[in-house]
């Protein structure tokens, strides 16, 4: 008899696969979001040319040129992550194999940054910022029915979870000479990952074992608290040229809390055969990496050139294979800003965001390199003040930008084996296999600023 698949088969795959194996779900790469107006307009090519409060994150040396008080709030109005895995689920039944794709779509809002900067003395400014450097929310609930005439399967799977990382802390920038600026930021880092996985399989079999029920529930959470340091420099090289350098320290985790509850139950029955009953509970931690340095250092070097009314910037970032990083990574970012009027700017850029993860081993591990572009518009409104005020004007700004990234790389699929269930009463698990994937990310950025 031909293999038959229920109508909602494709939808179950993500929940089923994640519920069935204790892999680690990886959301985006290290640069899933852009912070501040200039970065959003120029694809993050900012280390040499950043001027807004996002300098706290990208290159704190830029704060040395600040002469005003600034408050900026930015957010991603929506982020769509679409991550299909072709043939991500395979079910081996006695007469044939069923293969089906996994398709994960997530749409949500991310409040990416809140930052304030203030001049405290001649050529010295300080700032403080909060940056949402990763946020991934997922929730899948699906069911699957399949049959080949000898095995009838009724499967229900679910995966819900949260993956969040916050960076927050102060920064200082100093105009050391008329052309040279230096600065530093220190960030506290908070990371949270929580996953709840459920899998239920009810199999009706034409064989010695007539019925098999399989259940697995995994509840895993990990929290981390750590710190990062950023130091940077900017040089006005003359003739409209600017050069910038920034170094981000390895991420130091000094506290980690992890908990995993994993229970599995299997019951198989049939006339004339002994009942198979298996029940296990374990607490082997999922996603725990321990304390100490967890992420490698990052080094960015860039240059920018003003060709009135256009400014072009480019930079390269290097990341060595250290700690959790498994391979050497380099990324490139190039952007341009055009002053379309006294208070209007248009920007566009291209970027890479390559992963330093190792070769995927178990679902839902992946290693995906992203290549993308940004484009946007910024409008300023200036309110003149009377003489004698601290500043000559108040400035309000609004920025709208879009970011699209195409991801290519490898993920994993899983296989369940029901070929011997009729005679053994067991459900087999075949080692995960790698598959090529293409992912998509689309974001709409909204930013607003106030200078006084």
Coordinates of C-alpha atoms in Angstrom, one line a residue:
X1 CA 0.0 0.0 0.0
X2 CA 1.3 3.5 -0.8
X3 CA 2.5 5.6 2.1
X4 CA -0.1 8.1 3.2
X5 CA 0.6 11.4 5.1
X6 CA -1.9 13.5 7.1
X7 CA -2.6 17.1 5.8
X8 CA -0.6 18.8 8.6
X9 CA 2.5 16.8 8.2
X10 CA 4.9 19.6 7.2
X11 CA 3.9 21.7 10.2
X12 CA 4.6 19.0 12.8
X13 CA 8.2 18.6 11.8
X14 CA 9.7 21.5 13.8
X15 CA 7.9 20.6 16.9
X16 CA 8.4 16.9 16.5
X17 CA 12.1 17.0 15.7
X18 CA 13.0 19.4 18.5
X19 CA 10.9 17.5 21.0
X20 CA 12.6 14.2 20.1
X21 CA 16.2 15.0 20.7
X22 CA 18.2 17.1 23.1
X23 CA 20.0 19.3 20.6
X24 CA 20.5 23.0 21.1
X25 CA 18.5 25.5 19.2
X26 CA 20.6 28.3 17.7
X27 CA 18.8 31.4 16.7
X28 CA 20.6 34.0 14.7
X29 CA 24.4 34.8 14.6
X30 CA 26.2 37.4 16.7
X31 CA 24.9 40.3 14.7
X32 CA 21.2 39.6 14.2
X33 CA 20.2 43.2 14.8
X34 CA 21.6 46.7 14.0
X35 CA 21.6 49.4 16.6
X36 CA 21.2 53.2 16.1
X37 CA 20.3 55.2 13.0
X38 CA 23.7 55.2 11.2
X39 CA 24.2 51.5 11.5
X40 CA 20.7 50.7 10.3
X41 CA 21.3 53.0 7.2
X42 CA 24.8 51.7 6.4
X43 CA 24.6 47.9 7.2
X44 CA 26.6 48.4 10.3
X45 CA 29.7 49.9 8.6
X46 CA 30.2 52.3 11.5
X47 CA 33.5 51.7 13.3
X48 CA 35.2 54.7 11.6
X49 CA 32.2 57.0 11.1
X50 CA 29.7 56.4 14.0
X51 CA 28.3 59.6 15.5
X52 CA 25.1 58.7 17.3
X53 CA 24.6 57.1 20.7
X54 CA 25.1 53.6 19.2
X55 CA 28.8 54.4 19.5
X56 CA 28.5 52.9 23.0
X57 CA 28.2 49.6 21.2
X58 CA 30.2 49.9 18.0
X59 CA 33.1 52.2 18.9
X60 CA 33.0 54.3 22.2
X61 CA 35.8 56.5 20.9
X62 CA 33.2 58.4 18.9
X63 CA 31.7 59.8 22.1
X64 CA 34.7 62.1 22.3
X65 CA 33.3 64.3 19.6
X66 CA 29.9 64.7 21.3
X67 CA 29.0 68.2 22.4
X68 CA 25.4 67.7 23.2
X69 CA 23.1 65.7 25.4
X70 CA 21.5 62.8 23.4
X71 CA 18.7 60.3 24.0
X72 CA 17.9 57.7 21.4
X73 CA 15.4 54.8 21.3
X74 CA 15.4 52.3 18.5
X75 CA 13.5 49.1 17.8
X76 CA 12.7 46.6 15.2
X77 CA 9.1 47.1 14.4
X78 CA 9.0 43.5 13.2
X79 CA 11.4 40.7 12.5
X80 CA 10.5 37.8 10.3
X81 CA 12.7 34.7 10.4
X82 CA 11.8 31.9 8.0
X83 CA 14.0 28.8 8.3
X84 CA 12.9 25.8 6.1
X85 CA 14.8 22.6 6.3
X86 CA 14.2 20.3 3.3
X87 CA 13.4 16.7 4.2
X88 CA 14.1 17.6 7.9
X89 CA 12.1 14.7 9.2
X90 CA 12.3 11.0 8.0
X91 CA 10.1 8.2 9.2
X92 CA 11.3 4.7 8.2
X93 CA 8.2 2.4 8.0
X94 CA 8.4 -1.3 7.1
X95 CA 7.6 -0.8 3.4
X96 CA 9.0 2.7 2.6
X97 CA 10.4 5.9 4.1
X98 CA 8.5 9.2 4.5
X99 CA 10.4 12.4 4.2
X100 CA 9.0 15.9 4.9
X101 CA 10.3 19.4 5.3
X102 CA 10.6 21.5 8.5
X103 CA 9.4 25.0 8.1
X104 CA 9.9 27.5 11.0
X105 CA 8.3 31.0 10.6
X106 CA 8.6 33.6 13.5
X107 CA 7.3 37.2 13.4
X108 CA 7.9 39.4 16.5
X109 CA 8.9 42.8 17.7
X110 CA 12.3 43.6 19.2
X111 CA 13.1 46.8 21.3
X112 CA 16.7 46.8 20.2
X113 CA 18.4 49.7 22.0
X114 CA 18.0 52.6 24.5
X115 CA 21.0 54.8 24.9
X116 CA 21.8 58.2 26.4
X117 CA 25.0 60.4 26.1
X118 CA 26.1 63.5 28.0
X119 CA 29.2 65.7 27.8
X120 CA 30.7 66.0 31.3
X121 CA 33.8 68.1 30.5
X122 CA 35.9 69.5 27.8
X123 CA 36.3 66.8 25.1
X124 CA 34.9 64.1 27.4
X125 CA 31.4 62.5 27.1
X126 CA 29.9 59.5 28.9
X127 CA 27.0 57.3 27.9
X128 CA 24.9 54.4 29.0
X129 CA 23.1 51.9 26.8
X130 CA 20.9 48.8 26.8
X131 CA 21.1 46.6 23.7
X132 CA 19.0 43.6 22.9
X133 CA 21.6 41.6 21.0
X134 CA 19.5 38.5 20.5
X135 CA 15.8 37.6 20.7
X136 CA 14.2 34.5 19.3
X137 CA 10.7 33.4 20.3
X138 CA 9.2 30.1 19.0
X139 CA 6.0 28.2 19.5
X140 CA 5.0 25.1 17.5
X141 CA 2.1 22.7 18.0
X142 CA 1.3 20.2 15.3
X143 CA 0.1 16.7 14.6
X144 CA 1.0 14.1 12.1
X145 CA -0.7 10.9 10.8
X146 CA 1.0 8.4 8.5
X147 CA 0.4 4.8 7.4
X148 CA 1.9 2.2 5.0
X149 CA -0.7 -0.5 5.6
X150 CA 1.3 -2.3 8.4
X151 CA 2.0 0.7 10.7
X152 CA -0.5 3.5 11.4
X153 CA 1.1 6.5 13.2
X154 CA -0.6 9.3 15.2
X155 CA 2.1 11.7 16.2
X156 CA 1.8 15.0 18.2
X157 CA 4.8 17.3 18.9
X158 CA 5.3 20.7 20.4
X159 CA 8.2 23.1 20.9
X160 CA 8.0 26.4 22.7
X161 CA 10.9 28.5 23.8
X162 CA 12.7 31.8 24.3
X163 CA 16.3 32.8 23.5
X164 CA 17.3 36.3 24.7
X165 CA 20.6 38.2 25.3
X166 CA 20.9 41.7 26.8
X167 CA 24.0 43.8 26.9
X168 CA 23.9 46.9 29.2
X169 CA 26.5 49.2 30.6
X170 CA 28.4 52.6 30.6
X171 CA 30.9 54.1 28.2
X172 CA 33.3 57.0 28.0
X173 CA 34.9 58.8 25.0
X174 CA 37.7 61.3 25.0
X175 CA 39.0 63.7 22.3
X176 CA 42.6 63.1 23.1
X177 CA 43.9 65.4 20.3
X178 CA 42.2 67.5 17.6
X179 CA 42.3 64.4 15.4
X180 CA 42.4 61.4 17.7
X181 CA 39.6 60.0 19.9
X182 CA 39.7 57.0 22.2
X183 CA 37.0 55.3 24.4
X184 CA 35.9 52.3 26.2
X185 CA 32.6 50.5 27.1
X186 CA 31.9 47.8 29.6
X187 CA 28.8 45.7 29.4
X188 CA 27.0 43.3 31.7
X189 CA 25.6 40.4 29.7
X190 CA 22.4 38.5 30.6
X191 CA 21.5 35.4 28.5
X192 CA 18.4 33.3 28.8
X193 CA 17.4 30.2 26.9
X194 CA 14.3 28.1 27.7
X195 CA 12.8 25.2 25.8
X196 CA 9.9 22.9 26.4
X197 CA 9.6 19.9 24.1
X198 CA 6.8 17.3 23.9
X199 CA 6.5 14.3 21.7
X200 CA 3.7 11.7 21.7
X201 CA 3.5 8.7 19.3
X202 CA 0.7 6.2 19.1
X203 CA 1.4 3.4 16.7
X204 CA -1.1 0.7 15.6
X205 CA 0.8 -2.3 14.1
X206 CA 0.0 -5.4 12.1
X207 CA 2.4 -7.7 13.9
X208 CA 3.3 -9.4 17.2
X209 CA 3.1 -6.1 18.9
X210 CA -0.2 -4.5 18.0
X211 CA 0.2 -1.2 19.8
X212 CA 3.1 1.1 20.9
X213 CA 2.9 4.3 22.8
X214 CA 5.9 6.6 23.0
X215 CA 6.2 9.8 25.0
X216 CA 9.1 12.2 25.6
X217 CA 9.0 15.5 27.5
X218 CA 12.1 17.8 27.9
X219 CA 12.1 21.0 29.9
X220 CA 15.4 22.8 29.7
X221 CA 16.6 26.3 30.8
X222 CA 19.9 28.0 31.0
X223 CA 20.7 31.5 32.3
X224 CA 24.1 33.2 32.1
X225 CA 25.5 36.4 33.6
X226 CA 28.8 37.8 32.3
X227 CA 30.6 40.8 31.0
X228 CA 32.3 42.2 27.9
X229 CA 34.7 45.1 27.3
X230 CA 35.0 47.2 24.2
X231 CA 37.9 49.6 23.4
X232 CA 38.2 51.8 20.4
X233 CA 39.9 54.6 18.6
X234 CA 39.0 57.0 15.7
X235 CA 41.4 59.1 13.7
X236 CA 40.6 62.0 11.4
X237 CA 43.3 61.4 8.8
X238 CA 42.6 64.5 6.8
X239 CA 41.2 65.2 3.3
X240 CA 37.8 63.8 4.5
X241 CA 39.2 60.4 5.6
X242 CA 38.4 58.8 8.9
X243 CA 39.9 55.6 10.3
X244 CA 38.4 53.5 13.1
X245 CA 39.4 50.5 15.2
X246 CA 37.4 48.6 17.9
X247 CA 38.2 45.5 19.9
X248 CA 35.7 43.5 21.8
X249 CA 37.0 41.2 24.6
X250 CA 36.0 37.6 24.9
X251 CA 32.7 37.2 26.7
X252 CA 33.4 36.2 30.3
X253 CA 30.6 34.3 32.0
X254 CA 30.9 34.2 35.8
X255 CA 27.6 32.7 36.7
X256 CA 25.6 30.0 34.9
X257 CA 22.4 28.3 36.1
X258 CA 21.1 25.3 34.1
X259 CA 18.3 22.8 34.7
X260 CA 17.0 20.0 32.5
X261 CA 14.1 17.6 33.2
X262 CA 13.9 14.8 30.6
X263 CA 11.4 12.0 30.8
X264 CA 10.8 9.2 28.4
X265 CA 8.1 6.4 28.4
X266 CA 7.5 3.5 26.0
X267 CA 4.7 0.9 26.3
X268 CA 4.3 -1.8 23.7
X269 CA 1.6 -4.5 23.9
X270 CA 0.4 -7.5 21.8
X271 CA -1.3 -10.9 22.2
X272 CA 1.2 -13.6 23.0
X273 CA 4.2 -11.4 23.6
X274 CA 5.6 -9.9 26.8
X275 CA 4.6 -6.3 27.4
X276 CA 7.5 -3.9 26.8
X277 CA 7.6 -1.1 29.4
X278 CA 10.3 1.5 29.6
X279 CA 10.4 4.6 31.7
X280 CA 13.4 6.8 32.3
X281 CA 14.0 10.2 33.9
X282 CA 17.4 12.1 33.6
X283 CA 18.7 15.6 34.2
X284 CA 21.6 15.7 31.8
X285 CA 22.0 19.4 31.1
X286 CA 21.1 20.8 27.7
X287 CA 22.9 24.0 26.5
X288 CA 25.1 24.4 29.5
X289 CA 28.7 25.5 28.7
X290 CA 30.0 26.4 32.2
X291 CA 31.6 29.6 33.4
X292 CA 34.7 31.3 32.0
X293 CA 35.3 32.7 28.5
X294 CA 32.6 31.6 26.1
X295 CA 32.8 33.8 23.0
X296 CA 35.9 34.8 21.1
X297 CA 37.3 38.3 20.9
X298 CA 36.3 40.5 17.9
X299 CA 38.4 43.0 16.0
X300 CA 37.0 45.6 13.6
X301 CA 39.0 48.0 11.4
X302 CA 37.4 50.5 9.0
X303 CA 37.7 53.6 7.0
X304 CA 35.2 56.3 5.8
X305 CA 35.5 59.1 3.2
X306 CA 33.4 62.2 2.8
X307 CA 32.6 63.2 -0.8
X308 CA 30.0 65.9 -0.2
X309 CA 27.1 65.3 -0.1
X310 CA 28.0 61.5 0.1
X311 CA 29.9 59.6 2.8
X312 CA 31.1 56.1 2.1
X313 CA 32.3 53.7 4.9
X314 CA 33.7 50.2 4.9
X315 CA 35.1 47.8 7.5
X316 CA 36.3 44.3 8.1
X317 CA 35.8 42.3 11.3
X318 CA 37.9 39.3 12.4
X319 CA 37.0 36.6 14.9
X320 CA 39.5 33.9 15.8
X321 CA 38.5 30.3 16.6
X322 CA 38.5 30.3 20.4
X323 CA 36.2 29.2 23.2
X324 CA 32.8 28.3 21.8
X325 CA 33.8 29.4 18.3
X326 CA 34.9 26.5 16.1
X327 CA 36.2 28.3 13.0
X328 CA 37.9 31.5 12.0
X329 CA 35.4 34.1 10.8
X330 CA 35.7 37.4 8.9
X331 CA 32.9 39.7 8.0
X332 CA 32.7 42.8 5.7
X333 CA 30.3 45.7 5.9
X334 CA 30.0 48.6 3.3
X335 CA 27.6 51.5 3.4
X336 CA 26.9 55.0 2.0
X337 CA 25.0 58.0 3.3
X338 CA 23.6 60.7 1.0
X339 CA 22.6 64.1 2.4
X340 CA 19.5 64.7 0.3
X341 CA 18.7 68.0 2.1
X342 CA 19.7 70.0 5.1
X343 CA 17.7 67.7 7.4
X344 CA 17.3 64.5 5.3
X345 CA 19.6 61.5 4.8
X346 CA 19.3 58.4 2.7
X347 CA 21.4 55.4 3.3
X348 CA 22.1 51.9 2.0
X349 CA 24.7 49.1 2.6
X350 CA 25.6 45.5 2.3
X351 CA 27.0 43.1 4.9
X352 CA 28.0 39.6 5.8
X353 CA 27.2 37.9 9.1
X354 CA 29.0 34.6 9.0
X355 CA 28.7 31.9 11.7
X356 CA 31.6 30.6 13.8
X357 CA 29.7 27.5 14.8
X358 CA 31.0 24.0 14.3
X359 CA 29.7 21.4 11.9
X360 CA 26.1 20.7 12.8
X361 CA 25.9 17.4 14.7
X362 CA 22.4 17.0 16.1
X363 CA 19.0 18.6 15.5
X364 CA 18.4 21.5 15.7
X365 CA 22.0 22.5 15.3
X366 CA 22.9 24.6 12.3
X367 CA 25.7 26.7 10.8
X368 CA 24.4 29.4 8.5
X369 CA 26.2 32.3 6.9
X370 CA 24.1 35.4 6.2
X371 CA 24.6 37.9 3.4
X372 CA 22.3 40.9 3.3
X373 CA 21.6 44.6 2.6
X374 CA 20.0 47.6 4.3
X375 CA 18.3 50.7 3.1
X376 CA 16.6 53.6 4.9
X377 CA 15.7 57.2 5.4
X378 CA 16.4 59.7 8.3
X379 CA 14.6 63.0 8.8
X380 CA 15.6 65.7 11.4
X381 CA 13.4 68.4 12.8
X382 CA 15.3 71.4 14.3
X383 CA 13.7 73.7 16.9
X384 CA 15.7 76.9 17.4
X385 CA 16.2 78.1 21.0
X386 CA 16.7 81.6 22.4
X387 CA 20.2 82.9 23.1
X388 CA 21.5 82.0 26.5
X389 CA 20.3 78.4 26.4
X390 CA 22.7 75.5 26.9
X391 CA 22.3 74.6 23.2
X392 CA 21.3 76.6 20.2
X393 CA 18.6 74.2 19.2
X394 CA 16.7 71.0 20.0
X395 CA 16.9 68.3 17.4
X396 CA 14.4 65.5 16.9
X397 CA 15.0 62.7 14.4
X398 CA 13.1 59.8 12.9
X399 CA 14.7 56.9 11.0
X400 CA 13.0 54.1 9.0
X401 CA 15.1 51.3 7.6
X402 CA 14.8 47.8 6.3
X403 CA 17.2 44.9 6.6
X404 CA 17.2 41.6 4.6
X405 CA 19.6 38.7 5.0
X406 CA 19.8 35.5 3.0
X407 CA 21.4 32.6 5.0
X408 CA 23.0 29.6 3.4
X409 CA 24.6 26.7 5.2
X410 CA 23.8 23.4 6.8
X411 CA 21.3 22.2 9.4
X412 CA 20.4 18.7 10.5
X413 CA 17.4 16.3 10.1
X414 CA 16.3 13.4 12.2
X415 CA 15.1 9.9 11.4
X416 CA 12.8 7.6 13.4
X417 CA 12.8 3.9 12.7
X418 CA 9.6 1.9 13.0
X419 CA 10.7 -1.0 10.8
X420 CA 11.2 -3.4 13.7
X421 CA 8.5 -2.1 16.0
X422 CA 6.1 -4.9 15.1
X423 CA 8.6 -7.6 16.3
X424 CA 10.6 -5.8 19.1
X425 CA 8.1 -3.2 20.5
X426 CA 10.9 -0.6 20.2
X427 CA 11.2 2.7 18.3
X428 CA 14.5 3.2 16.7
X429 CA 16.5 6.4 16.4
X430 CA 19.0 6.9 13.5
X431 CA 21.9 9.3 13.8
X432 CA 21.1 12.8 12.6
X433 CA 22.1 13.7 9.1
X434 CA 23.2 17.1 7.7
X435 CA 21.2 18.9 5.0
X436 CA 21.7 22.1 3.0
X437 CA 19.4 25.0 4.0
X438 CA 18.5 28.5 2.9
X439 CA 17.1 30.8 5.5
X440 CA 15.6 34.3 5.3
X441 CA 15.5 37.2 7.7
X442 CA 13.5 40.5 7.1
X443 CA 13.4 43.4 9.6
X444 CA 11.9 46.8 9.7
X445 CA 13.8 49.3 11.9
X446 CA 12.3 52.4 13.6
X447 CA 14.4 54.9 15.5
X448 CA 13.8 58.2 17.2
X449 CA 16.3 60.6 18.7
X450 CA 16.4 63.7 20.8
X451 CA 19.4 66.1 21.1
X452 CA 19.5 69.0 23.5

